[in-house]
PDB file of C-alpha atoms in Angstrom:
ATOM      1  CA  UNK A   1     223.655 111.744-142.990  1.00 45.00           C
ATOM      2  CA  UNK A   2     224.359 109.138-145.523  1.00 54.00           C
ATOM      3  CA  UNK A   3     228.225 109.415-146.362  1.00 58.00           C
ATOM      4  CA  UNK A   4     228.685 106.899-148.573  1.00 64.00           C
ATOM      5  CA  UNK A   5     226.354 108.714-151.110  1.00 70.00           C
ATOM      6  CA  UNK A   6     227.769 112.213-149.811  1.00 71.00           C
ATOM      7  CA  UNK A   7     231.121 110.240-151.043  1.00 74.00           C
ATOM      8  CA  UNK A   8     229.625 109.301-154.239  1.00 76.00           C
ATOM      9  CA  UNK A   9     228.037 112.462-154.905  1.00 69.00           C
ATOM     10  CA  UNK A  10     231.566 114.259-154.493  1.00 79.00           C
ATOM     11  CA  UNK A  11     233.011 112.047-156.915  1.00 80.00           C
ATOM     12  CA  UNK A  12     230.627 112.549-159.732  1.00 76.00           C
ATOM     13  CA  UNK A  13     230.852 116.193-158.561  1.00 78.00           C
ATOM     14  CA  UNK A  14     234.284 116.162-158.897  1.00 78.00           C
ATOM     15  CA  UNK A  15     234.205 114.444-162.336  1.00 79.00           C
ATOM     16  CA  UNK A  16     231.889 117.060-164.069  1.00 75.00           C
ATOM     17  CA  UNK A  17     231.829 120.399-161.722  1.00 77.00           C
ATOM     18  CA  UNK A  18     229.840 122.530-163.132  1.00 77.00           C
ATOM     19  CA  UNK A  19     226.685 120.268-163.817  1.00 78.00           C
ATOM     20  CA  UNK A  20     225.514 120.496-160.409  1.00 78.00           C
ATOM     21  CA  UNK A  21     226.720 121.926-157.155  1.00 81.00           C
ATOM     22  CA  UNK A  22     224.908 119.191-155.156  1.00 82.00           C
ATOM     23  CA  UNK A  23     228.434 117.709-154.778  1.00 86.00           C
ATOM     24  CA  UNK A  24     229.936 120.946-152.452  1.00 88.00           C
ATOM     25  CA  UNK A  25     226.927 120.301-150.174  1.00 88.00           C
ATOM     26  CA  UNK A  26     228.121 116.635-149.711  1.00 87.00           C
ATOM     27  CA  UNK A  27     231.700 117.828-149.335  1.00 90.00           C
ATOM     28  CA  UNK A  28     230.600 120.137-146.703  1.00 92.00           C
ATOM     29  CA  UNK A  29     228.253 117.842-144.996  1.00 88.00           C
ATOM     30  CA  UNK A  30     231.083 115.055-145.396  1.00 88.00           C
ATOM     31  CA  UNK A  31     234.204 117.327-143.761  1.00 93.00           C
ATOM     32  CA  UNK A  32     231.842 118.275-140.783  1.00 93.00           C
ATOM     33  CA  UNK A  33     231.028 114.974-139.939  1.00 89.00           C
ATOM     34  CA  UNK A  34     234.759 113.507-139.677  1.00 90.00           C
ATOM     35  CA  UNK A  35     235.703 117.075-137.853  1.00 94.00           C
ATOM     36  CA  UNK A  36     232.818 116.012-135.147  1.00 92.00           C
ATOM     37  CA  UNK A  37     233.567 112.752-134.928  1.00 90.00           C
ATOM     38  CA  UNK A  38     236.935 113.522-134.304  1.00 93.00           C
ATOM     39  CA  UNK A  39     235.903 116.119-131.631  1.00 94.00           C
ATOM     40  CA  UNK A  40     233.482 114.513-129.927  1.00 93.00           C
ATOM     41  CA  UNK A  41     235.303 110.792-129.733  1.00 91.00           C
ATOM     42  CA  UNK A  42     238.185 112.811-128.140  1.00 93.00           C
ATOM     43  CA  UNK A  43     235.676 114.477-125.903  1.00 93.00           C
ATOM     44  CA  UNK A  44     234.233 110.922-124.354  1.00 90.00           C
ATOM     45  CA  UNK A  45     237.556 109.634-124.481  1.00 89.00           C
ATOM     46  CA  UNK A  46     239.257 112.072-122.441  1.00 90.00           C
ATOM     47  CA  UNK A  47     236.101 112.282-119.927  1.00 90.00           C
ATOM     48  CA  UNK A  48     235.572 108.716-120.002  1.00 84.00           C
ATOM     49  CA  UNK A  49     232.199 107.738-121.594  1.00 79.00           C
ATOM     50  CA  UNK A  50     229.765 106.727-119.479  1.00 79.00           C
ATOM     51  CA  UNK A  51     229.978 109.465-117.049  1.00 87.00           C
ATOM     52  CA  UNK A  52     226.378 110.788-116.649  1.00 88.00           C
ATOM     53  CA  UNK A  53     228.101 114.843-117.224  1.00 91.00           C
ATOM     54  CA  UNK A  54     229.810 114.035-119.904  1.00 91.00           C
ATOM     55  CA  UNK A  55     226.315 112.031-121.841  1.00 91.00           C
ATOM     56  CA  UNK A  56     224.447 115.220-120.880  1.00 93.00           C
ATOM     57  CA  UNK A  57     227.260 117.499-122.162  1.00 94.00           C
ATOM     58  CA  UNK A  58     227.215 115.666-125.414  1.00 94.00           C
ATOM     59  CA  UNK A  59     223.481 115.560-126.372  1.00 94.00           C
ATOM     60  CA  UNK A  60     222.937 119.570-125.234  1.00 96.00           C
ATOM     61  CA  UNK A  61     226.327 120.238-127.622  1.00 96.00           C
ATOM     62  CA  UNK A  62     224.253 118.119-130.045  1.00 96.00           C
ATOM     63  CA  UNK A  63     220.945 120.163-129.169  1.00 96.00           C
ATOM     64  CA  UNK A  64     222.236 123.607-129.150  1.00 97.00           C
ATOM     65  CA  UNK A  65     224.322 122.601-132.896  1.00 97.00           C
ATOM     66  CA  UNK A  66     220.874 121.558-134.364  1.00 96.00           C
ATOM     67  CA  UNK A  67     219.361 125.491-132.591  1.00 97.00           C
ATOM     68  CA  UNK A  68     221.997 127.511-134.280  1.00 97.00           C
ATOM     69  CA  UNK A  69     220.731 125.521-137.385  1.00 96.00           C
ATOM     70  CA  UNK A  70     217.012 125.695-137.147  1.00 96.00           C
ATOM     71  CA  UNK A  71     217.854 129.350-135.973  1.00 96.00           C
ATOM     72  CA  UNK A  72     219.545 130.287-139.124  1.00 95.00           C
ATOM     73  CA  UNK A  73     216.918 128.640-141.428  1.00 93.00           C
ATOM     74  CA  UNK A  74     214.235 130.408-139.076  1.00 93.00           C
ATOM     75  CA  UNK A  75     215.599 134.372-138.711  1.00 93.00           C
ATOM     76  CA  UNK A  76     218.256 133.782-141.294  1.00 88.00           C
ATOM     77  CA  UNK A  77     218.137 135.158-144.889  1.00 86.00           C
ATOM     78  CA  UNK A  78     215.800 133.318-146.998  1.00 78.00           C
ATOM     79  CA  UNK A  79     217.667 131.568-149.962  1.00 65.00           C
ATOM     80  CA  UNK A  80     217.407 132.200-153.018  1.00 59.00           C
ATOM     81  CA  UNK A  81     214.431 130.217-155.896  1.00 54.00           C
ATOM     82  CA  UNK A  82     217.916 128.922-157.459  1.00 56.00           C
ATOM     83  CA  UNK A  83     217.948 125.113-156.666  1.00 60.00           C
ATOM     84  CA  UNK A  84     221.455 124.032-156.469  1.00 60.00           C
ATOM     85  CA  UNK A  85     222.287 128.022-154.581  1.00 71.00           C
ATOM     86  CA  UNK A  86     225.399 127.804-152.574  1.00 84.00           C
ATOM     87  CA  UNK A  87     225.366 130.236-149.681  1.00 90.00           C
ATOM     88  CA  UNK A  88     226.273 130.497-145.915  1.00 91.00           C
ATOM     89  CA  UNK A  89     222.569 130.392-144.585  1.00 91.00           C
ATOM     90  CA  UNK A  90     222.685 126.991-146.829  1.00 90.00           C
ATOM     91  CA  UNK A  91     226.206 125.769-145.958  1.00 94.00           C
ATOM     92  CA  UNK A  92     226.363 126.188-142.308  1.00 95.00           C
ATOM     93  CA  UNK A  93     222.669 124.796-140.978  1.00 95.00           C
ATOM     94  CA  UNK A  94     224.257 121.687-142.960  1.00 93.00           C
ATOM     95  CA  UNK A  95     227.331 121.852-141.504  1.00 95.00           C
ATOM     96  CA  UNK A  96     226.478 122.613-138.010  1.00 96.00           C
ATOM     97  CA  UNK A  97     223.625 119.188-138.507  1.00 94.00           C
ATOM     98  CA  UNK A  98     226.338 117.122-139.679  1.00 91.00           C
ATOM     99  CA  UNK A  99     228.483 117.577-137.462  1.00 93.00           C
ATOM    100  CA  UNK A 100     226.468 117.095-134.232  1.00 93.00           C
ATOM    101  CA  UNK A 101     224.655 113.931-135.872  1.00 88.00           C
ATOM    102  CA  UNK A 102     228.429 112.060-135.076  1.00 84.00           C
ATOM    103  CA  UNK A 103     228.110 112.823-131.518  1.00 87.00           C
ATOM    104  CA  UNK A 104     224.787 109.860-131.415  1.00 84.00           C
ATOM    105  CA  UNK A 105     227.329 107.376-133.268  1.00 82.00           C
ATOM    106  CA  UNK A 106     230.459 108.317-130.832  1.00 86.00           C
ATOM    107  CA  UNK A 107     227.978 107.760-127.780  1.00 86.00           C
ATOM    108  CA  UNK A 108     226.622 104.289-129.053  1.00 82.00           C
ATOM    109  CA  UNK A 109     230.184 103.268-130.080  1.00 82.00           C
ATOM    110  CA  UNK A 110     231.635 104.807-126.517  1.00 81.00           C
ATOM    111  CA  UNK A 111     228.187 102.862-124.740  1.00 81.00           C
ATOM    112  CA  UNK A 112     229.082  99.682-126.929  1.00 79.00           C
ATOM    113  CA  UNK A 113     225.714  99.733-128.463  1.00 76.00           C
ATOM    114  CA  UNK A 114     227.579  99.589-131.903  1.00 66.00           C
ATOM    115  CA  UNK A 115     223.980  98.454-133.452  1.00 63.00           C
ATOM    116  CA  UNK A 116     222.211 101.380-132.768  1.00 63.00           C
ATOM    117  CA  UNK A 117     224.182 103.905-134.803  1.00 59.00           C
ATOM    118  CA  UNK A 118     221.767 106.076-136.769  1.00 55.00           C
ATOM    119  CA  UNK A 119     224.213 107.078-138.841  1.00 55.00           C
ATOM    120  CA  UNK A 120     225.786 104.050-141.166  1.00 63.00           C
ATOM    121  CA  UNK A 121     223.566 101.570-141.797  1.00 73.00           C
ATOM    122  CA  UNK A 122     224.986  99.435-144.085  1.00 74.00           C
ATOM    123  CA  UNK A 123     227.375  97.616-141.514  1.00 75.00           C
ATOM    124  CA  UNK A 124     224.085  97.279-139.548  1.00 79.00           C
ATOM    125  CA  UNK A 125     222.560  95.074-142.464  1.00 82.00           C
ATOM    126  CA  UNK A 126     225.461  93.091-142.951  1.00 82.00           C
ATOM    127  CA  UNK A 127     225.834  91.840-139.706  1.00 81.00           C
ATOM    128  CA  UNK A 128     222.213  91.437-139.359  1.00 83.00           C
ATOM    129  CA  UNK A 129     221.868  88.969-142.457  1.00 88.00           C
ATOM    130  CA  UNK A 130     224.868  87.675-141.889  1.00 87.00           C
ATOM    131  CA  UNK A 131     224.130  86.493-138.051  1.00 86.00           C
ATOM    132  CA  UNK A 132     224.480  82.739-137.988  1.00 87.00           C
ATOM    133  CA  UNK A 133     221.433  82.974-134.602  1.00 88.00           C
ATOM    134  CA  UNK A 134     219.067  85.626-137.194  1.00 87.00           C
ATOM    135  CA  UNK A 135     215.941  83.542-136.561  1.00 91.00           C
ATOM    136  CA  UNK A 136     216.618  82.543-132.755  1.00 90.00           C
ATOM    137  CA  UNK A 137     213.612  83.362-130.537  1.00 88.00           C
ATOM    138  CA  UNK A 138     215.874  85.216-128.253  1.00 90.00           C
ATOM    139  CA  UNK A 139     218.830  87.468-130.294  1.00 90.00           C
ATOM    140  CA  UNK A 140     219.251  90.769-128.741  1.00 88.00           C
ATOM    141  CA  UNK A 141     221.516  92.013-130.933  1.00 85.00           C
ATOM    142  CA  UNK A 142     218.916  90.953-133.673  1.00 88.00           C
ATOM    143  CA  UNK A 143     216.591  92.792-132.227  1.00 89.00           C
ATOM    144  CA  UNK A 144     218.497  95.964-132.122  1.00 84.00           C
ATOM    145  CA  UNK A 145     219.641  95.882-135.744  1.00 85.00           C
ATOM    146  CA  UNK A 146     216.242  95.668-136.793  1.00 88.00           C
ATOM    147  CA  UNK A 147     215.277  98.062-134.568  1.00 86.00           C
ATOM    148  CA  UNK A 148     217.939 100.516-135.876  1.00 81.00           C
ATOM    149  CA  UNK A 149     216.931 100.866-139.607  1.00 84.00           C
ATOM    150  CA  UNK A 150     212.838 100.245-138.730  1.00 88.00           C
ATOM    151  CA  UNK A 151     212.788 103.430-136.398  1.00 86.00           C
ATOM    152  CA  UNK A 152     215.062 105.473-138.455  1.00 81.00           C
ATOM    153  CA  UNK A 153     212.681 104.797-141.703  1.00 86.00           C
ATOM    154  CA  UNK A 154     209.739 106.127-139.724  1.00 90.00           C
ATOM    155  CA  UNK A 155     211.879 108.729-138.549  1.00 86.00           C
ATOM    156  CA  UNK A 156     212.593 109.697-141.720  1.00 84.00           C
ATOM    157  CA  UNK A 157     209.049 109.381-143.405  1.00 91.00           C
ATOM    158  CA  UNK A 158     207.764 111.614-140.147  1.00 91.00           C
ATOM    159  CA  UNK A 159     210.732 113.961-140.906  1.00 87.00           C
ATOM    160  CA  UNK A 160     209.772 114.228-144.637  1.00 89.00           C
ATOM    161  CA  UNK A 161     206.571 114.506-143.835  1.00 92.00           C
ATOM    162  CA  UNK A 162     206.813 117.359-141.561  1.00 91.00           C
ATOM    163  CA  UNK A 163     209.415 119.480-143.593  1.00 87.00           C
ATOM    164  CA  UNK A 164     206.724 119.630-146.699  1.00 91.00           C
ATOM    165  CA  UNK A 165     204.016 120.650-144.079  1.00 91.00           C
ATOM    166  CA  UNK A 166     204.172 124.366-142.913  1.00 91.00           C
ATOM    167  CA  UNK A 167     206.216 124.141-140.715  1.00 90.00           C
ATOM    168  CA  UNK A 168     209.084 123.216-143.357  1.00 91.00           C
ATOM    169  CA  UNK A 169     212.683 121.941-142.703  1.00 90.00           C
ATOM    170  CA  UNK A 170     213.170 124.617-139.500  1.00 92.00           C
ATOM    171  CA  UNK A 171     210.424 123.016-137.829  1.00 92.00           C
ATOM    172  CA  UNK A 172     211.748 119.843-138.071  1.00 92.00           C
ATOM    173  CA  UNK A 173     215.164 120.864-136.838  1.00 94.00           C
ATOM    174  CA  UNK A 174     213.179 122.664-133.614  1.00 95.00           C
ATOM    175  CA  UNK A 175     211.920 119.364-132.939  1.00 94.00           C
ATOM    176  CA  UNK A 176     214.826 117.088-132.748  1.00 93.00           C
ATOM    177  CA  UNK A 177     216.492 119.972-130.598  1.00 96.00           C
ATOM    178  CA  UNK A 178     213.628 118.868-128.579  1.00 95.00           C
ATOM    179  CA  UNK A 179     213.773 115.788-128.691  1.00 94.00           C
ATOM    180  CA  UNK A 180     217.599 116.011-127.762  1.00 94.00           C
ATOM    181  CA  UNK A 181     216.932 117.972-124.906  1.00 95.00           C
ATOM    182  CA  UNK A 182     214.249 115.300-123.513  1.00 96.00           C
ATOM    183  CA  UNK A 183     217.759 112.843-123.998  1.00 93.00           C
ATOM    184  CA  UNK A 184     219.733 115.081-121.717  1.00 93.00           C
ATOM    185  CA  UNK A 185     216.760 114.818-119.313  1.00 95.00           C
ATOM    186  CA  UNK A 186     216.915 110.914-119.502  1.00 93.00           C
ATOM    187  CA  UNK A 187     221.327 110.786-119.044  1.00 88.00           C
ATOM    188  CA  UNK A 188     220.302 113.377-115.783  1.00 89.00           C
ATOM    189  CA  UNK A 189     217.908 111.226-114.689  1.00 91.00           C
ATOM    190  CA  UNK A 190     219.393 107.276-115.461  1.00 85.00           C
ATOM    191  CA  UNK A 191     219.997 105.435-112.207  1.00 84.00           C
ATOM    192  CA  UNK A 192     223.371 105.217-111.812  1.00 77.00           C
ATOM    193  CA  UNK A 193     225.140 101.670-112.118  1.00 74.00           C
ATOM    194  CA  UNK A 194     226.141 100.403-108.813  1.00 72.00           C
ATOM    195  CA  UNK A 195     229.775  99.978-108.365  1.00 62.00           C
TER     196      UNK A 195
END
């Protein structure tokens, strides 16, 4: 999910081949992610954004991309010991991952929460050093860009975590399908803004 080193990785993949194939993973991971943003920015668009059906239909797209994912790396055919092996039950959970992972960043762009993307964060530290009111007592904005990186940190320390327990890198997947499936529960249940 970070595509400016996916980017990087393709160019130094590009620039020697057949050192590594750790650069076709990126390009994979890369081409999904613009496809989905593409598909799911036309989705909210055309449905308008903030409709509570559309935020549902968005997060259990999202959940049931990440369960074809987990599924594969669950019942799917075990890879091989190679390291750098290039297959479809490698290829496609990554695929499938990145391109649902868009659909949070179209939904906080489409929201206007632009400072909770999980995605990029690297606009999200600019503008929060750059903030002439940074050390104002009261900054929301502040306060959501440090939010942003914090949580996704201890996200990803949990994550890592987790997918070097037993329960590996499927098990983690199962659980964010869960926990996007508890987010289609909260759109369902959101009060409504009053006209």
């Amino acid at each position: 999910r970070r595509f400016s080193g996916n980017t990087v990785y393709i160019g130094i993949g590009l620039a020697a081949p057949r050192e590594s194939q750790r650069w076709i993973k990126s390009g994979v991971s890369l081409i999904s992610f613009c496809i989905g943003s593409f598909c799911f920015s036309r989705f909210h668009r055309f449905f308008s954004p903030s409709r509570r059906w559309v935020l549902c239909a968005s997060f259990l797209i999202q959940m049931s991309l990440i369960i074809g994912a987990a599924s594969i790396l669950t019942w799917g055919p075990k890879s091989a010991t190679v390291k750098d092996d290039i297959t479809w039950n490698v290829l496609v959970p990554i695929a499938l991952v990145a391109f649902q992972s868009c659909g949070q960043a179209v939904t906080s762009r489409a929201l206007k929460f632009n400072a909770l993307t999980s995605v990029v964060l690297t606009s999200i530290y600019c503008d929060l050093f750059s903030d002439a009111e940074l050390f104002t007592a009261h900054n929301v904005e502040r306060n959501r860009r440090v939010g942003a990186p914090v949580f996704l940190l201890c996200g990803a320390v949990m994550g890592g975590w987790l997918a070097h327990s037993a329960i590996g890198t499927a098990g983690v997947l199962w659980i964010a399908a869960g926990l996007k499936g508890i987010v289609v529960i909260s759109w369902f249940l959101w009060p409504a803004e009053k006209e």
